[in-house]
CSV table of C-alpha atoms in Angstrom, one decimal:
chain,number,residue,atom,x,y,z
A,27,MET,CA,100.7,86.0,120.7
A,28,ILE,CA,100.2,84.7,117.2
A,29,GLY,CA,103.8,83.7,116.4
A,30,ARG,CA,107.4,84.5,117.0
A,31,LEU,CA,109.7,86.8,114.9
A,32,HIS,CA,112.0,84.5,112.9
A,33,THR,CA,113.6,86.9,110.4
A,34,ILE,CA,113.9,90.5,109.3
A,35,ALA,CA,114.4,90.3,105.5
A,36,ILE,CA,115.9,93.1,103.6
A,37,ASP,CA,115.5,93.4,99.8
A,38,CYS,CA,118.7,94.2,97.9
A,39,PRO,CA,120.4,93.6,94.5
A,40,ASP,CA,123.4,91.7,95.9
A,41,PRO,CA,122.7,89.7,99.1
A,42,ASP,CA,126.3,88.6,99.5
A,43,ALA,CA,127.7,92.1,99.5
A,44,LEU,CA,125.1,93.6,101.8
A,45,ALA,CA,125.3,90.7,104.3
A,46,ASP,CA,129.0,91.0,104.4
A,47,PHE,CA,128.6,94.7,105.3
A,48,TYR,CA,126.1,94.0,108.0
A,49,ALA,CA,128.0,91.0,109.3
A,50,GLU,CA,131.0,93.5,110.0
A,51,LEU,CA,128.7,96.3,111.3
A,52,LEU,CA,126.8,94.1,113.7
A,53,GLY,CA,129.3,91.4,114.5
A,54,LEU,CA,127.0,88.6,113.4
A,55,PRO,CA,128.2,85.5,111.6
A,56,VAL,CA,126.9,84.5,108.2
A,57,THR,CA,125.0,81.3,108.9
A,58,ARG,CA,123.5,80.5,105.5
A,59,ARG,CA,124.1,81.5,101.9
A,60,SER,CA,122.1,80.6,98.8
A,61,ARG,CA,121.7,82.3,95.4
A,62,GLN,CA,118.7,84.2,96.7
A,63,TRP,CA,119.4,84.7,100.4
A,64,VAL,CA,122.1,85.3,102.9
A,65,VAL,CA,121.3,85.0,106.6
A,66,LEU,CA,123.1,86.4,109.6
A,67,GLY,CA,122.8,85.4,113.2
A,68,GLU,CA,122.8,82.1,115.1
A,69,GLY,CA,119.7,82.7,117.3
A,70,TRP,CA,116.3,84.3,116.6
A,71,PRO,CA,115.5,86.7,115.2
A,72,GLN,CA,117.9,86.6,112.2
A,73,VAL,CA,118.7,89.2,109.6
A,74,ALA,CA,118.3,88.0,106.0
A,75,PHE,CA,119.2,89.7,102.7
A,76,GLN,CA,117.0,88.7,99.8
A,77,ARG,CA,117.9,89.2,96.1
A,78,ALA,CA,115.6,91.7,94.5
A,79,PRO,CA,116.9,92.0,90.8
A,80,ASP,CA,114.9,95.2,90.1
A,81,HIS,CA,115.7,96.7,93.4
A,82,LYS,CA,115.5,100.5,93.5
A,83,PRO,CA,117.2,101.7,96.7
A,84,PRO,CA,115.1,103.7,99.2
A,85,ALA,CA,115.4,107.4,99.0
A,86,TRP,CA,114.2,108.1,102.6
A,87,PRO,CA,112.2,110.1,103.4
A,88,ASP,CA,110.8,110.2,99.9
A,89,PRO,CA,107.5,108.3,100.0
A,90,GLU,CA,107.9,107.3,96.3
A,91,ARG,CA,111.0,105.1,97.3
A,92,PRO,CA,110.2,103.9,100.8
A,93,GLN,CA,112.2,101.5,103.1
A,94,GLN,CA,112.1,97.9,101.9
A,95,MET,CA,112.1,95.0,104.3
A,96,HIS,CA,109.6,92.5,105.8
A,97,LEU,CA,109.1,90.3,108.8
A,98,ASP,CA,109.0,86.5,108.7
A,99,VAL,CA,107.0,85.1,111.6
A,100,TRP,CA,107.0,81.5,112.6
A,101,VAL,CA,103.7,80.0,113.7
A,102,GLU,CA,102.7,76.7,115.1
A,103,ASP,CA,99.3,76.5,113.4
A,104,ILE,CA,99.2,78.4,110.0
A,105,GLU,CA,95.4,78.2,109.7
A,106,ALA,CA,94.8,79.6,113.1
A,107,ALA,CA,97.5,82.3,112.6
A,108,GLU,CA,96.0,83.3,109.2
A,109,GLU,CA,92.5,83.6,110.8
A,110,ARG,CA,93.8,85.9,113.5
A,111,VAL,CA,96.0,88.2,111.2
A,112,LEU,CA,93.1,88.5,108.7
A,113,ALA,CA,90.8,89.5,111.7
A,114,LEU,CA,93.4,92.1,112.7
A,115,GLY,CA,93.2,93.7,109.2
A,116,ALA,CA,95.9,91.9,107.2
A,117,SER,CA,95.2,90.6,103.7
A,118,ARG,CA,96.6,87.5,102.1
A,119,LEU,CA,98.9,88.2,99.1
A,120,ALA,CA,100.4,84.8,98.2
A,121,VAL,CA,100.9,81.2,99.3
A,122,ALA,CA,104.1,79.2,98.8
A,123,GLU,CA,103.4,75.6,99.8
A,124,ASP,CA,105.1,73.6,97.0
A,125,ASP,CA,108.4,73.0,98.8
A,126,PRO,CA,108.0,71.1,102.1
A,127,GLY,CA,111.2,72.6,103.3
A,128,ASP,CA,110.0,76.2,102.7
A,129,LEU,CA,106.3,76.7,103.5
A,130,PHE,CA,105.0,80.2,104.0
A,131,ARG,CA,102.2,82.6,103.2
A,132,VAL,CA,102.6,86.3,102.4
A,133,TYR,CA,100.3,89.0,103.8
A,134,ALA,CA,100.0,92.8,103.8
A,135,ASP,CA,99.6,94.4,107.1
A,136,PRO,CA,96.7,97.0,107.4
A,137,ALA,CA,99.1,99.7,106.0
A,138,GLY,CA,100.2,97.5,103.0
A,139,HIS,CA,103.6,96.3,104.3
A,140,PRO,CA,104.3,92.7,103.4
A,141,PHE,CA,105.1,90.1,106.1
A,142,CYS,CA,105.2,86.3,106.0
A,143,LEU,CA,103.8,83.6,108.2
A,144,GLU,CA,106.0,80.6,108.1
A,145,TYR,CA,105.4,77.1,109.3
A,146,SER,CA,107.5,76.7,112.3
A,147,ARG,CA,110.2,74.1,111.8
A,148,ASP,CA,113.1,72.8,114.0
A,149,THR,CA,116.5,74.1,113.1
């Protein structure tokens, strides 16, 4: 095991509205709101709704407008985890390490789907 699933993040134009929909649908409480994110669930994994201003909704099964979400995976050792996912065929897309409270790296899986490795933190 490289890490543990922390969050399933869903891109959308209005995180508040979509989170309220899923909170009612799934019976999960809203546990955090910010301008860019709304998070549901008290345990792990959580479901998060991420603001995507230029969002174009999926038109499943149209491959030109595919499903849009990603996994956030908590890891104890970001360097070791990166080495392992790269060896498995992932590629690094971005690094966000400027905010000590929000440290993560973005990768693409072998099929191109984004996912994040996050520094594990106590909550």
